[in-house]
Each structure stands twice: as structure tokens, then as C-alpha cells.
Short mmCIF file of C-alpha atoms in Angstrom, two decimals:
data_model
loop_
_atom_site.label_atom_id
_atom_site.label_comp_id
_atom_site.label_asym_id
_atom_site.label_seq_id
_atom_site.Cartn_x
_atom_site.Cartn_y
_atom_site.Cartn_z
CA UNK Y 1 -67.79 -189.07 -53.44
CA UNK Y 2 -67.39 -186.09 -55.78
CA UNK Y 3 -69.06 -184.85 -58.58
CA UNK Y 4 -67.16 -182.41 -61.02
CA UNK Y 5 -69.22 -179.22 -62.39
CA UNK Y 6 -69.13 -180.89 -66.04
CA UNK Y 7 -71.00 -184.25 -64.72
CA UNK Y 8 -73.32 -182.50 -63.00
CA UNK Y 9 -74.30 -180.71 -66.20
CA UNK Y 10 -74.68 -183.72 -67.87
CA UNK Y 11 -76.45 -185.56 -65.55
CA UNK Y 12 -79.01 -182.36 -65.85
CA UNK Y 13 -79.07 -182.62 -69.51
CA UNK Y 14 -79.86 -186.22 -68.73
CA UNK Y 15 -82.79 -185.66 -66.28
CA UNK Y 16 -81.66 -187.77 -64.32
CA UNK Y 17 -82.81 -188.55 -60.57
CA UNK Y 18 -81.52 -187.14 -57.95
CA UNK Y 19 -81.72 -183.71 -55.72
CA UNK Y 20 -79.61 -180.92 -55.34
CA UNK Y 21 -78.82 -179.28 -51.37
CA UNK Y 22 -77.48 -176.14 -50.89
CA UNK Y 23 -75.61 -176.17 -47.62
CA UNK Y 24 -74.37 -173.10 -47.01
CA UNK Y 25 -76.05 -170.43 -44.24
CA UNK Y 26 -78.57 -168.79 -45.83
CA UNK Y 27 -76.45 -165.09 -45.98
CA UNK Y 28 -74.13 -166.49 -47.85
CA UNK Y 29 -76.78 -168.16 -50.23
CA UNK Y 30 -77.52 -164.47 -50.39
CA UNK Y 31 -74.61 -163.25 -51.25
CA UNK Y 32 -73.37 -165.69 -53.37
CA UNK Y 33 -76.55 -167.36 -55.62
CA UNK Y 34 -75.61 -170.29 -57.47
CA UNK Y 35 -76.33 -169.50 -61.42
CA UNK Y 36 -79.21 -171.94 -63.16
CA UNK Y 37 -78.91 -174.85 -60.71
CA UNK Y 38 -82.26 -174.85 -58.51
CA UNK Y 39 -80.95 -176.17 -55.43
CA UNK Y 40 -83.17 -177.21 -51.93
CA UNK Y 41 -81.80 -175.56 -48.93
CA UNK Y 42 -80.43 -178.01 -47.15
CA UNK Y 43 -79.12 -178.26 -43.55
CA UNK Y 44 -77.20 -181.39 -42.63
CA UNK Y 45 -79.29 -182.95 -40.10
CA UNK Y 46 -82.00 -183.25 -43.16
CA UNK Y 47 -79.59 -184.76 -45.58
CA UNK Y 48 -79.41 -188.26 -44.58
CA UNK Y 49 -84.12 -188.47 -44.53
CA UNK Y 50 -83.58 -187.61 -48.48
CA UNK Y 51 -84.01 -191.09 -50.37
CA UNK Y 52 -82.15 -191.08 -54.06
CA UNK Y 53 -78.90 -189.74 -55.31
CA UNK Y 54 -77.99 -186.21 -53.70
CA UNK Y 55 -75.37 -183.59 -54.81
CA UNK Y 56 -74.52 -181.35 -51.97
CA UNK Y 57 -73.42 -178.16 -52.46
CA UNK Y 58 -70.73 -175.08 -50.39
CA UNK Y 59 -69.06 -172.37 -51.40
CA UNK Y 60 -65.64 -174.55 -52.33
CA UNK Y 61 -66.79 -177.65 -52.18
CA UNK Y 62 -64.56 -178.53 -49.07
CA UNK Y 63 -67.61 -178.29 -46.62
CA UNK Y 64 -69.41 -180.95 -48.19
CA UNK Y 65 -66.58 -183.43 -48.38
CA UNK Y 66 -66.13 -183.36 -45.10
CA UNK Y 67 -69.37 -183.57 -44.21
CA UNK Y 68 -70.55 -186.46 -46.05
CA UNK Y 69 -67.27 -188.35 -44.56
CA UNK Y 70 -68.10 -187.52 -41.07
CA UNK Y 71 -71.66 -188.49 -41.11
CA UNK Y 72 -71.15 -191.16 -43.95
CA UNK Y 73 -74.10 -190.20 -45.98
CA UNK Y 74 -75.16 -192.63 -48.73
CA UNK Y 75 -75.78 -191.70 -52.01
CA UNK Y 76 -74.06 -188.42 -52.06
CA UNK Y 77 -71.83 -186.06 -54.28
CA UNK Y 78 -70.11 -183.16 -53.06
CA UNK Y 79 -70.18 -180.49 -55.66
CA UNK Y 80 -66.05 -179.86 -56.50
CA UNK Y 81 -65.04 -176.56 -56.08
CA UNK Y 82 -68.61 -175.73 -54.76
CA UNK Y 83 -70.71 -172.43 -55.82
CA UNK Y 84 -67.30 -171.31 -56.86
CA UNK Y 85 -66.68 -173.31 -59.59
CA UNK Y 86 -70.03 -174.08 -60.70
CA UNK Y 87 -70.83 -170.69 -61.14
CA UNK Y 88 -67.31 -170.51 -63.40
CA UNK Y 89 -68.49 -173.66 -65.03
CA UNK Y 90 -71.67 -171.93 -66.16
CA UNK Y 91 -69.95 -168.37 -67.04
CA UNK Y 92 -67.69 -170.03 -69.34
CA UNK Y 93 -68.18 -173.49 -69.64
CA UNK Y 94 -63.99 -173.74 -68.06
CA UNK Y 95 -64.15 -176.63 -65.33
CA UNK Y 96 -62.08 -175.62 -62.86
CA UNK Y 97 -63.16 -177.74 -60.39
CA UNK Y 98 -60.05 -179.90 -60.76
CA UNK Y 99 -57.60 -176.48 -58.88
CA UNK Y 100 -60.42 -175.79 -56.69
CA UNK Y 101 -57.81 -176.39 -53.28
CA UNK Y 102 -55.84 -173.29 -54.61
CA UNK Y 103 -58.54 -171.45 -56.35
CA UNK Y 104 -59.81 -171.13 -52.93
CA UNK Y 105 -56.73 -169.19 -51.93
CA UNK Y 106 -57.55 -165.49 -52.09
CA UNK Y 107 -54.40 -164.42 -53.47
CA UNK Y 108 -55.77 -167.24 -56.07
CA UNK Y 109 -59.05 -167.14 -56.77
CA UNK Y 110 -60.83 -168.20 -60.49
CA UNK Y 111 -59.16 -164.78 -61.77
CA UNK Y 112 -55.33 -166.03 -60.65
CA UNK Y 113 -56.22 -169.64 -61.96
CA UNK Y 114 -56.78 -168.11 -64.98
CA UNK Y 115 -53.67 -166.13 -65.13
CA UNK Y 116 -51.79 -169.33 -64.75
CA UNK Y 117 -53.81 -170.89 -67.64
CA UNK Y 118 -52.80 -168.42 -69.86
CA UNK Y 119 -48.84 -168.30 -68.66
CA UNK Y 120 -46.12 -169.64 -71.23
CA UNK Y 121 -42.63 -170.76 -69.07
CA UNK Y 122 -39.60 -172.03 -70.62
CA UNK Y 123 -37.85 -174.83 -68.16
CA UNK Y 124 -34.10 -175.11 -69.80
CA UNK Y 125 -32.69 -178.72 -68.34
CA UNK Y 126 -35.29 -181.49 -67.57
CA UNK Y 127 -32.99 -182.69 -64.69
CA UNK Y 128 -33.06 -182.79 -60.54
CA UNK Y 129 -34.64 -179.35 -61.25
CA UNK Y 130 -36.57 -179.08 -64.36
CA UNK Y 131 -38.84 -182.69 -63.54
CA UNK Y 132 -40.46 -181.21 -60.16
CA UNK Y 133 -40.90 -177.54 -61.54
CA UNK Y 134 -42.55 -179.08 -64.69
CA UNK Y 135 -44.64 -181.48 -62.71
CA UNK Y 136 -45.73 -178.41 -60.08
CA UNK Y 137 -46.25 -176.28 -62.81
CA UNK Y 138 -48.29 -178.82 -65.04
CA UNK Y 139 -50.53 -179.85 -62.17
CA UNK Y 140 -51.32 -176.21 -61.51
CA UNK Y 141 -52.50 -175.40 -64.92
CA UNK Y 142 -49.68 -173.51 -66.36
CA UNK Y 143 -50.93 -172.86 -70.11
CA UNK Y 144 -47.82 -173.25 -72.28
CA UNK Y 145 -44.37 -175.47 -71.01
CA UNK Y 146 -41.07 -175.22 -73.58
CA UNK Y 147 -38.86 -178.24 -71.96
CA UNK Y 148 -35.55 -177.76 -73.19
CA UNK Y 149 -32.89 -180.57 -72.78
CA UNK Y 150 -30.70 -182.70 -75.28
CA UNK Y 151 -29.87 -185.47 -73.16
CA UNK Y 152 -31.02 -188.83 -72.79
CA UNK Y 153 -32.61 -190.73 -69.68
CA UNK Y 154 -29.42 -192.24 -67.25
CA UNK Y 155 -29.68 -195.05 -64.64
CA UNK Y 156 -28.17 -192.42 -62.49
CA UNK Y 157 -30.88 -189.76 -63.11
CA UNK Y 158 -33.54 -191.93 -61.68
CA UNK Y 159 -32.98 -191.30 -57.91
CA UNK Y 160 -34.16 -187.87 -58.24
CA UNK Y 161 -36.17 -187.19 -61.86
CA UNK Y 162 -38.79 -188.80 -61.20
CA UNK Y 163 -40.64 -187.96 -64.43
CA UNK Y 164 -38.12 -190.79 -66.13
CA UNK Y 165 -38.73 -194.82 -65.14
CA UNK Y 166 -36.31 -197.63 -65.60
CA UNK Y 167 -37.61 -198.39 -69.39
CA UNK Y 168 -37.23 -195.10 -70.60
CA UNK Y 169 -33.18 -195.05 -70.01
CA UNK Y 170 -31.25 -194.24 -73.56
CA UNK Y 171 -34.78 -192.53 -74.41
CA UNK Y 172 -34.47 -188.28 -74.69
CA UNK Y 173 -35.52 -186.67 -71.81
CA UNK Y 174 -37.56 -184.04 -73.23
CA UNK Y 175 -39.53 -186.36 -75.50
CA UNK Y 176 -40.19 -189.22 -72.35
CA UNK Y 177 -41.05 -185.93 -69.86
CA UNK Y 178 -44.03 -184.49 -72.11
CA UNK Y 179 -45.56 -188.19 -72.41
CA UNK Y 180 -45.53 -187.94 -68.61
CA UNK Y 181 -46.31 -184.21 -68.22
CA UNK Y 182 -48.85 -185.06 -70.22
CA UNK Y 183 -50.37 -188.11 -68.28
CA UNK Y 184 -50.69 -185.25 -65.42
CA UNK Y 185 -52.60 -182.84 -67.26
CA UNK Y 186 -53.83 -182.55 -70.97
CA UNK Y 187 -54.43 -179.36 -70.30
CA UNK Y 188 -51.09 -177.68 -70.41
CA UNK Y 189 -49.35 -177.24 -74.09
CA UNK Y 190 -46.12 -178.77 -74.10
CA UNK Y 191 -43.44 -178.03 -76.32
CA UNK Y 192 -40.26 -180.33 -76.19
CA UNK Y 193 -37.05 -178.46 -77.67
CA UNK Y 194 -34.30 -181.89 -77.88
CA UNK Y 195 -31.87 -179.78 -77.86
CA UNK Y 196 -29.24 -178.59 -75.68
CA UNK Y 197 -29.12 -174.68 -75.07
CA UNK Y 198 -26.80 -172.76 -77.32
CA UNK Y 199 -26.43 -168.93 -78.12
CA UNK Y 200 -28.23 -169.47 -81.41
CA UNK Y 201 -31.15 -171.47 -80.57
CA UNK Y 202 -31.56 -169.82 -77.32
CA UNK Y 203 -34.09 -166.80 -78.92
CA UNK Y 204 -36.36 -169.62 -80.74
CA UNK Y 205 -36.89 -171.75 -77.29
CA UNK Y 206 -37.62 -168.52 -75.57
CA UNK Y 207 -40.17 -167.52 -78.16
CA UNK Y 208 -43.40 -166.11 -76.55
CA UNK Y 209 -42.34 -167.20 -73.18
CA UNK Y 210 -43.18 -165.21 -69.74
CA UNK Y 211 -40.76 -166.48 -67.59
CA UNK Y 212 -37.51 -168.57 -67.53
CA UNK Y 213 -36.53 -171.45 -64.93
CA UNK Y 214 -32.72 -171.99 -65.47
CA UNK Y 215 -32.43 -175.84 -64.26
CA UNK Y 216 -29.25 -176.26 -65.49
CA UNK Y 217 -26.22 -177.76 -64.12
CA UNK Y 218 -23.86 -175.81 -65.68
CA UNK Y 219 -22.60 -171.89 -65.63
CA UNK Y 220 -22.16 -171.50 -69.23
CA UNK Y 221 -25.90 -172.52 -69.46
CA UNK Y 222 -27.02 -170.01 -66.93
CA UNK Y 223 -25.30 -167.02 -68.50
CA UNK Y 224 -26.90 -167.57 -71.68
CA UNK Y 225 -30.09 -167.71 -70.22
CA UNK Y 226 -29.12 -164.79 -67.94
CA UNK Y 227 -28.45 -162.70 -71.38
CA UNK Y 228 -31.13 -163.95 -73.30
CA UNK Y 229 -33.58 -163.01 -70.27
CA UNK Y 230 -32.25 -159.34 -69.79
CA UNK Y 231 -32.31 -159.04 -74.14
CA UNK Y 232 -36.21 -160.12 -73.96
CA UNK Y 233 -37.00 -158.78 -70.19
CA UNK Y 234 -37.83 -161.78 -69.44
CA UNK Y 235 -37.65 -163.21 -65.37
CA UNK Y 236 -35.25 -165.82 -64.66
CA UNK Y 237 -35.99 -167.94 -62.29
CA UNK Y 238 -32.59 -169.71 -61.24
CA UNK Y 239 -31.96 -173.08 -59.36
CA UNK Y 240 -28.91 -174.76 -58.35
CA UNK Y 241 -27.97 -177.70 -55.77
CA UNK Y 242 -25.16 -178.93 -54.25
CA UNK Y 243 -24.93 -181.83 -51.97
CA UNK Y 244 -27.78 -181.56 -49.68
CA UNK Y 245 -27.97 -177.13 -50.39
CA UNK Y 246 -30.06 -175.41 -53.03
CA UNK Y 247 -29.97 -171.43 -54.38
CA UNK Y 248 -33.06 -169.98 -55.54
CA UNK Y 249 -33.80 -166.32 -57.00
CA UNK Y 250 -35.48 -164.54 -58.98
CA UNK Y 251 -33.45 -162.55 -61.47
CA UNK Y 252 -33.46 -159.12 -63.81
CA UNK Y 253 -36.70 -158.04 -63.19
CA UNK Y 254 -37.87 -155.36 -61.27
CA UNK Y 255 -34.46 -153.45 -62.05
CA UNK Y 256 -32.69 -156.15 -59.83
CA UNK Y 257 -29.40 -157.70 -60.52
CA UNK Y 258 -29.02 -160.87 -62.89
CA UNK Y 259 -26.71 -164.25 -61.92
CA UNK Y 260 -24.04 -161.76 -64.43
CA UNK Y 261 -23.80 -159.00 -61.50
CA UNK Y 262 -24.08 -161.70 -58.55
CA UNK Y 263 -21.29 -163.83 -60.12
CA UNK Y 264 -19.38 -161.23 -62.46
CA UNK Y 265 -16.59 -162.25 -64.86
CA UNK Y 266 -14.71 -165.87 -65.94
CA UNK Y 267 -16.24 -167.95 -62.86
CA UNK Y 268 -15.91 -171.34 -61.78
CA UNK Y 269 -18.21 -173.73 -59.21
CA UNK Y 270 -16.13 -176.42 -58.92
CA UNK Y 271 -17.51 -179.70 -58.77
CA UNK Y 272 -20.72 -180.31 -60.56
CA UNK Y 273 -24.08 -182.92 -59.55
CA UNK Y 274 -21.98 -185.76 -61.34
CA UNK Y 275 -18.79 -184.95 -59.37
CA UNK Y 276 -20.40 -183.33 -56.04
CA UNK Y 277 -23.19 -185.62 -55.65
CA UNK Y 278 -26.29 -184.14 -54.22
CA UNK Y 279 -28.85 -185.86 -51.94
CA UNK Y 280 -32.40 -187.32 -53.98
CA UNK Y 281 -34.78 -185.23 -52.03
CA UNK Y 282 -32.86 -181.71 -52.38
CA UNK Y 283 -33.70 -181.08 -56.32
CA UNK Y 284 -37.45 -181.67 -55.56
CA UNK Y 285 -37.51 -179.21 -52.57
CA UNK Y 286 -35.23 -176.35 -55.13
CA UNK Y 287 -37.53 -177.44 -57.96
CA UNK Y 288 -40.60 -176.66 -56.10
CA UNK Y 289 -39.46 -173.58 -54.68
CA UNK Y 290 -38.68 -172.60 -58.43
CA UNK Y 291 -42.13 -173.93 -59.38
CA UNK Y 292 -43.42 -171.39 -56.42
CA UNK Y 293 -41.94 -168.16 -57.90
CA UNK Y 294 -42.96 -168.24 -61.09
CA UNK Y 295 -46.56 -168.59 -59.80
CA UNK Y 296 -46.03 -165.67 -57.96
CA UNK Y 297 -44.83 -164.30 -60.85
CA UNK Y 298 -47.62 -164.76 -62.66
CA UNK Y 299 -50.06 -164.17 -59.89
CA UNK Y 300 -47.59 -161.06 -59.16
CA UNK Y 301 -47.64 -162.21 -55.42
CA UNK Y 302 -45.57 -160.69 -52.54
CA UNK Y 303 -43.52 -161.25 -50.59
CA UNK Y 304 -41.20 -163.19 -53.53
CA UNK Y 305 -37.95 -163.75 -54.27
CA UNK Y 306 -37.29 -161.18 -56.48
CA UNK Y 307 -33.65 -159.68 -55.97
CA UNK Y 308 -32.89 -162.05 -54.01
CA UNK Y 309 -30.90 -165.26 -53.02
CA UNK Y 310 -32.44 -168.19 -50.57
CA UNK Y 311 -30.15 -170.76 -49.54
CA UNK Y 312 -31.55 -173.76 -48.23
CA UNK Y 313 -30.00 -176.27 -46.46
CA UNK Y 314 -31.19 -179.82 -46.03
CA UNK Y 315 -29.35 -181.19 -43.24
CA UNK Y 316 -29.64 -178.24 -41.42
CA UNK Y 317 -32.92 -177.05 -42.06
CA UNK Y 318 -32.01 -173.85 -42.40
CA UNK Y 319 -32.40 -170.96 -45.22
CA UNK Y 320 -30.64 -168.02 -45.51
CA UNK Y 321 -31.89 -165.12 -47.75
CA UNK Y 322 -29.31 -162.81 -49.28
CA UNK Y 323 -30.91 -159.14 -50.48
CA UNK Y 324 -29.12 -158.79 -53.90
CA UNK V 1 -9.63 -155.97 -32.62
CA UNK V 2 -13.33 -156.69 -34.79
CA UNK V 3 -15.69 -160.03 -33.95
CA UNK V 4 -16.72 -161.26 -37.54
CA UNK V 5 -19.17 -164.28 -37.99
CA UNK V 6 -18.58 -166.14 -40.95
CA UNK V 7 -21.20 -168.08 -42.19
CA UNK V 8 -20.46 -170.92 -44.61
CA UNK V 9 -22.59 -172.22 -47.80
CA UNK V 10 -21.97 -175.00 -50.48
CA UNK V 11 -18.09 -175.67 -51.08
CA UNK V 12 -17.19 -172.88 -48.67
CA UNK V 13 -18.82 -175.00 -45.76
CA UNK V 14 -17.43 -178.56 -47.21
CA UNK V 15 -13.87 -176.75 -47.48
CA UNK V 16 -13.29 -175.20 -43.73
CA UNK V 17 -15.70 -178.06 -41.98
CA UNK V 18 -17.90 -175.75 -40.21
CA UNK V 19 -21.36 -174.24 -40.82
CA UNK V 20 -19.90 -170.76 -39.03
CA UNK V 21 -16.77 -169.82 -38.02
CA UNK V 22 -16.11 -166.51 -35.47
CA UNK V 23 -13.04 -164.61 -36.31
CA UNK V 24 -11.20 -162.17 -34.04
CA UNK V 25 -9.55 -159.53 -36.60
CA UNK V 26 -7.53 -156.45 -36.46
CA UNK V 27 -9.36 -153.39 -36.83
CA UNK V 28 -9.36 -152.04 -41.22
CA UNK V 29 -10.11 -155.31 -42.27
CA UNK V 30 -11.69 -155.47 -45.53
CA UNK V 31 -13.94 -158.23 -47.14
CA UNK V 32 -11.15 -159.10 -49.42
CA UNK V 33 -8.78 -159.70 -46.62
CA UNK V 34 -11.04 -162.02 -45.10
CA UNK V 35 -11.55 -164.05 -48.29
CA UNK V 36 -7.45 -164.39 -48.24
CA UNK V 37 -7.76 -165.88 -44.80
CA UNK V 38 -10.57 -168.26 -45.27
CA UNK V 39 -9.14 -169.37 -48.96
CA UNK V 40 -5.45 -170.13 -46.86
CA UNK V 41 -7.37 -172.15 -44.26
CA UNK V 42 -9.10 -173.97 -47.04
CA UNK V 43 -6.29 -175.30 -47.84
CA UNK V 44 -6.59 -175.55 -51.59
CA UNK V 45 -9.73 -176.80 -51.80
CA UNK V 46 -11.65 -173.20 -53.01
CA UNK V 47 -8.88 -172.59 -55.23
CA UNK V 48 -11.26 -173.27 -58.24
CA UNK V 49 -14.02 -171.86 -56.94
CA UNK V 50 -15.07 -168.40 -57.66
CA UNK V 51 -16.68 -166.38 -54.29
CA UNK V 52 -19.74 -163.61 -54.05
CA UNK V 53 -19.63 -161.75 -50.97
CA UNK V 54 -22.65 -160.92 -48.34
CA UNK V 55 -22.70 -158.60 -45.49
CA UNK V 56 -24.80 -158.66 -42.95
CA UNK V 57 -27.50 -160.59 -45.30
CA UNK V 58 -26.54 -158.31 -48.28
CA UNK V 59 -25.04 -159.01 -51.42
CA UNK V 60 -21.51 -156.62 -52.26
CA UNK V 61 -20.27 -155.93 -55.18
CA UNK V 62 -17.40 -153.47 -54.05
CA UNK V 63 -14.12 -153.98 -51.20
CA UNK V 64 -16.01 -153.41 -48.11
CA UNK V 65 -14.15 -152.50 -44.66
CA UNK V 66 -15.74 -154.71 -41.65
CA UNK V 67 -17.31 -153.59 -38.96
CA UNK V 68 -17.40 -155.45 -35.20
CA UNK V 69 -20.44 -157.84 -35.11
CA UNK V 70 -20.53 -158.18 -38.83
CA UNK V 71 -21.76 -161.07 -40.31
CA UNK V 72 -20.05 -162.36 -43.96
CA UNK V 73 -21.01 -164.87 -46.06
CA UNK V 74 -18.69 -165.67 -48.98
CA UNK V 75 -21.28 -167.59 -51.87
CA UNK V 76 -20.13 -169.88 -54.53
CA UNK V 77 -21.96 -170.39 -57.92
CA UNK V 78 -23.08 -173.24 -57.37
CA UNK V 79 -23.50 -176.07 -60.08
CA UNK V 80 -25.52 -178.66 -59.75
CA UNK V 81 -29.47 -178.72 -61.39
#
């Protein structure tokens, strides 16, 4: 069982019953003291003699989960997130105990979990693409999500947006996606736009956004969003499928080239999803990947995809990267 | 005579049938030349499709001449979201 930082407070506040065992070696006791919790050091070979309720404490609160599995104590709480988040918990009463598997991450940390709490992205097309980068980007605490998309919920959507279920077909996409965005999370703001992009509406869903993810399905939508995001210097993360293949980059930032200089002029794709086909899995792999860089982004993580072009290819398994 | 390896993405793969293709060229051969011979053996079926060029894992924006051992990939822009 678990306990999260918050219930442990309260069950402090409460007095109630039960003891508190810091497992960790000693040095790293040391080094890292837990703030206002007065915690029994406590090696596991005494844990199970202990009668009463027990919350057992590590550094990330991994140690203890394990170890009250493998020697199936009774009565006992690992502490989630550990030292880690407790000690956030106490700083400024911010649980973070719920991203404690990639606040543990050092290229993470409480700082970078923060970073992505305070990030605002803009997802143009709730699609193949948009559902698993909002979902990804929800359940990692991204702050602020625009979701911009006028369509409507399809019977043929539903083999690869999973965000949408059989009753919600005929309903708009945007407005059924932040009812189940928000069923992941509460803690992200989400702000549905039920509209389809444009040239004039394109600056007001863009408003006090950080980063871009083009999941369109169309090249007149990804040039506007290519303009718009060299106008406001803002990243654009870009997606596209076809089949069972997926592009990903990261555009116009860092002085790299845009999806204007990689396709120039009056292009044409051929066939779209609706006329190509592409295979359910594919837009969840893409979307993730999308998902992925604008973390990095935010986190400003290397190696990335910035100025440059990954191809993947499902049946394959294969990706190519293209320096742009 | 030049050894080229074509690799093949998206509607470029679909059209020829072939994940990579090895051409044997005449030396002076140019990327554009090579996008004239793999548009003719696609038969049509690129005709609406516009093409980005890579060499050697890099994205060109200019007429480049080939070299032996090169490696090209010609990259649609691709649709689907």
C-alpha cells in the first residue's frame, strides 16, 4: 500500500496511531534529513516486530514498495515519492508525489516537474495525433493545454483516438477530449478552442502558449501553424502518419529550418489518413514521440529533435533521422 | 559509373515497392536527375506528390551532384495526423 505526502499530513494532524521508519542507510539520512516528520530508523529485518500501522520511508519511495511486496509486511504504507517529495510537500505544500517515477529522473527532478507545471502547449487537431500527446502531456503535469479542433467524434476515429468512446460520436471533439483530459488530471488547465484553424483565429489559440504540436492532417494547416510559430518564436512540434510511418521534428527554433524550408512552395502529399489509411497503433507511437519533445523542450533536454526529421517505421521497426 | 542507395519513405516506398533500391548511374548525376528516374519508374503514382531531398542523412535544399556510395532519400510531406 501507499500513502501520498498529503494523507500522511493529515493523518499527523489527526494523531493518529501509527509509526514512521526511515529506511534509508544512515549517510544518506545524513545527507538528505526529512523536514518535520520524526521518523525511527528503521532497517527491514525490524519492520515486520513493529505492531500498528507503519509508514515506511526512502529517498523516492520506490525502495519501500518493493520492499513491503517482497516481504509482505502487514500494516504498511510506503511513503510516495519518498524523502523527495515529502520534503516538497512540506516546502510548499505541492504534492508531487503523484510524478514521483519521473521526478526521480535526474534530468527531472522536483525543479523539471515544476517547469512542466508551469508550461502552456497548444495541440492544433485532437485526432490520431493530438489524443495521445494530450493524454502524455496531461498525465505529466503540463500546466496549461489549448485543444484546437472543429470536428465532431466519427465511428471511424475510434480505432485510434482513444480519448473519444462509442457514445460520444456526433459530439465535438474538443469539448468530449477535455471531459476526458480532465478525468486524467484536474490539475492541468484546459482550454478547448471548437474551432478549426484559420489565419485569423490562429494568433488568439496561440495566445500565451510555449510550444506548438501541429497534429493536423492537412498541409494548409501546418503552414499556418508553421507561420504563426516563426511570427511568435514559438517551437513547432510537427507530426504526421502515413500507413504504418510517422515524421516527427522539431521546428524554427534554435535558428533551424521550419516545415516552409523543408517542403518549400505549392506542395502536395497525396493521399490523406481518410484516403491512405494508417495502422491504429502508429498515431499513438508519433503522438508520444511529439508528447516527448515538447518535454524536452520544456525541460530543455538533449539530445532532441530539434532541426531535425525522424522517420519511423512500424513494420519495419526502423527510424531514420534526417539533419535539417 | 556511381553506386547510389536509395532509400524509400511514405508514398515513395508504396510507389516503387521497395524499402531501398541500389542504382548504378553515370558519373555527373545530380539529385534532380535521380528524382526523374525514380518518378518514371513510379509510374504515375508520385505524380501528385511533392519530394524533399536527403543526402547521406542530410536534408538539401539546392541541385546536388552525387557522389559513389551516396545514400538519397527523396521525403514526401506527408499527411495524415
Amino acid at each position: 500500500m501507499i500513502i501520498t505526502p498529503e494523507k500522511l499530513k493529515k493523518w499527523l494532524d489527526n494523531d493518529k496511531n501509527f509509526t514512521l521508519l526511515d529506511t534509508r542507510p544512515k549517510n544518506q539520512i545524513k545527507q538528505y534529513p526529512i523536514k518535520e516528520l520524526k521518523c525511527i530508523f528503521g532497517p527491514p529485518d525490524s519492520i515486520d516486530q513493529i505492531k500498528g500501522d507503519k509508514v515506511l520511508v526512502c529517498q523516492f519511495g520506490i525502495v519501500t514498495e518493493g520492499m513491503i511486496l517482497e516481504n509482505d509486511l502487514q500494516n504498511s504504507y510506503s511513503l510516495l515519492g519518498g524523502v523527495q517529495a515529502w520534503n516538497e510537500f512540506i516546502k510548499d505544500k505541492n504534492d508531487l508525489s503523484r510524478w514521483s517515477r519521473q521526478t526521480i529522473l535526474e534530468e527531472i527532478g522536483i525543479d523539471g516537474q515544476k517547469k512542466i507545471m508551469k508550461a502552456r502547449v497548444a495541440i492544433v487537431g485532437m485526432g490520431g495525433l493530438g489524443c495521445p500527446a494530450a493524454t502524455s502531456l496531461v498525465a505529466a503535469g503540463i500546466g496549461t493545454l489549448n485543444i484546437i479542433d472543429g470536428d465532431t467524434v466519427d465511428l471511424s476515429n475510434l480505432h485510434r483516438q482513444h480519448l473519444y468512446q462509442p457514445e460520444d460520436i456526433g459530439k465535438e471533439k474538443v469539448s468530449v477530449a477535455k471531459r476526458s483530459l480532465e478525468n486524467i488530471s484536474s490539475q492541468t488547465k484546459i482550454n478547448p478552442f471548437n474551432n478549426f484553424l484559420n489565419q485569423s483565429n490562429a494568433k488568439s489559440c496561440f495566445e500565451d502558449i510555449d510550444i506548438i504540436i501541429d497534429a493536423t492532417d492537412n498541409i494548409v494547416s501546418r503552414q499556418i501553424i508553421d507561420k504563426v510559430s516563426k511570427d511568435k518564436n514559438l517551437p513547432m512540434v510537427y507530426g504526421s502518419l502515413y500507413k504504418f510511418e510517422g515524421q516527427v521534428g522539431v521546428f524554427n527554433t534554435e535558428s533551424k529550418i521550419g516545415y516552409a524550408e523543408l517542403f518549400p512552395g505549392n506542395i502536395s502529399g497525396g493521399k490523406t489518413c481518410e484516403e491512405a489509411g494508417v495502422i491504429g497503433m502508429l498515431p499513438s507511437i508519433i503522438g508520444n514521440m511529439q508528447a516527448l519533445e515538447a518535454i524536452k523542450l520544456i525541460l530543455n533536454l538533449e539530445p532532441n529533435l530539434i532541426g531535425k526529421l525522424l522517420i519511423y517505421d512500424g513494420l519495419q521497426h526502423t527510424t531514420e533521422v534526417i539533419e535539417l | 559509373m556511381i553506386t547510389i542507395r536509395l532509400k524509400c519513405f511514405s508514398q515513395v516506398k508504396y510507389a516503387l515497392g521497395e524499402n531501398e533500391i541500389i542504382f548504378e548511374l553515370e558519373n555527373g548525376v545530380f539529385t534532380e536527375d535521380l528524382e526523374k528516374i525514380v518518378r518514371k519508374k513510379a509510374k504515375g503514382k508520385l505524380d501528385d506528390v511533392t519530394l524533399s531531398t536527403a543526402v547521406n542523412k542530410k536534408y538539401i535544399s539546392k541541385n546536388t551532384e552525387l557522389k559513389d556510395g551516396d545514400e538519397v532519400a527523396f521525403i514526401p510531406p506527408v499527411q495524415g495526423g
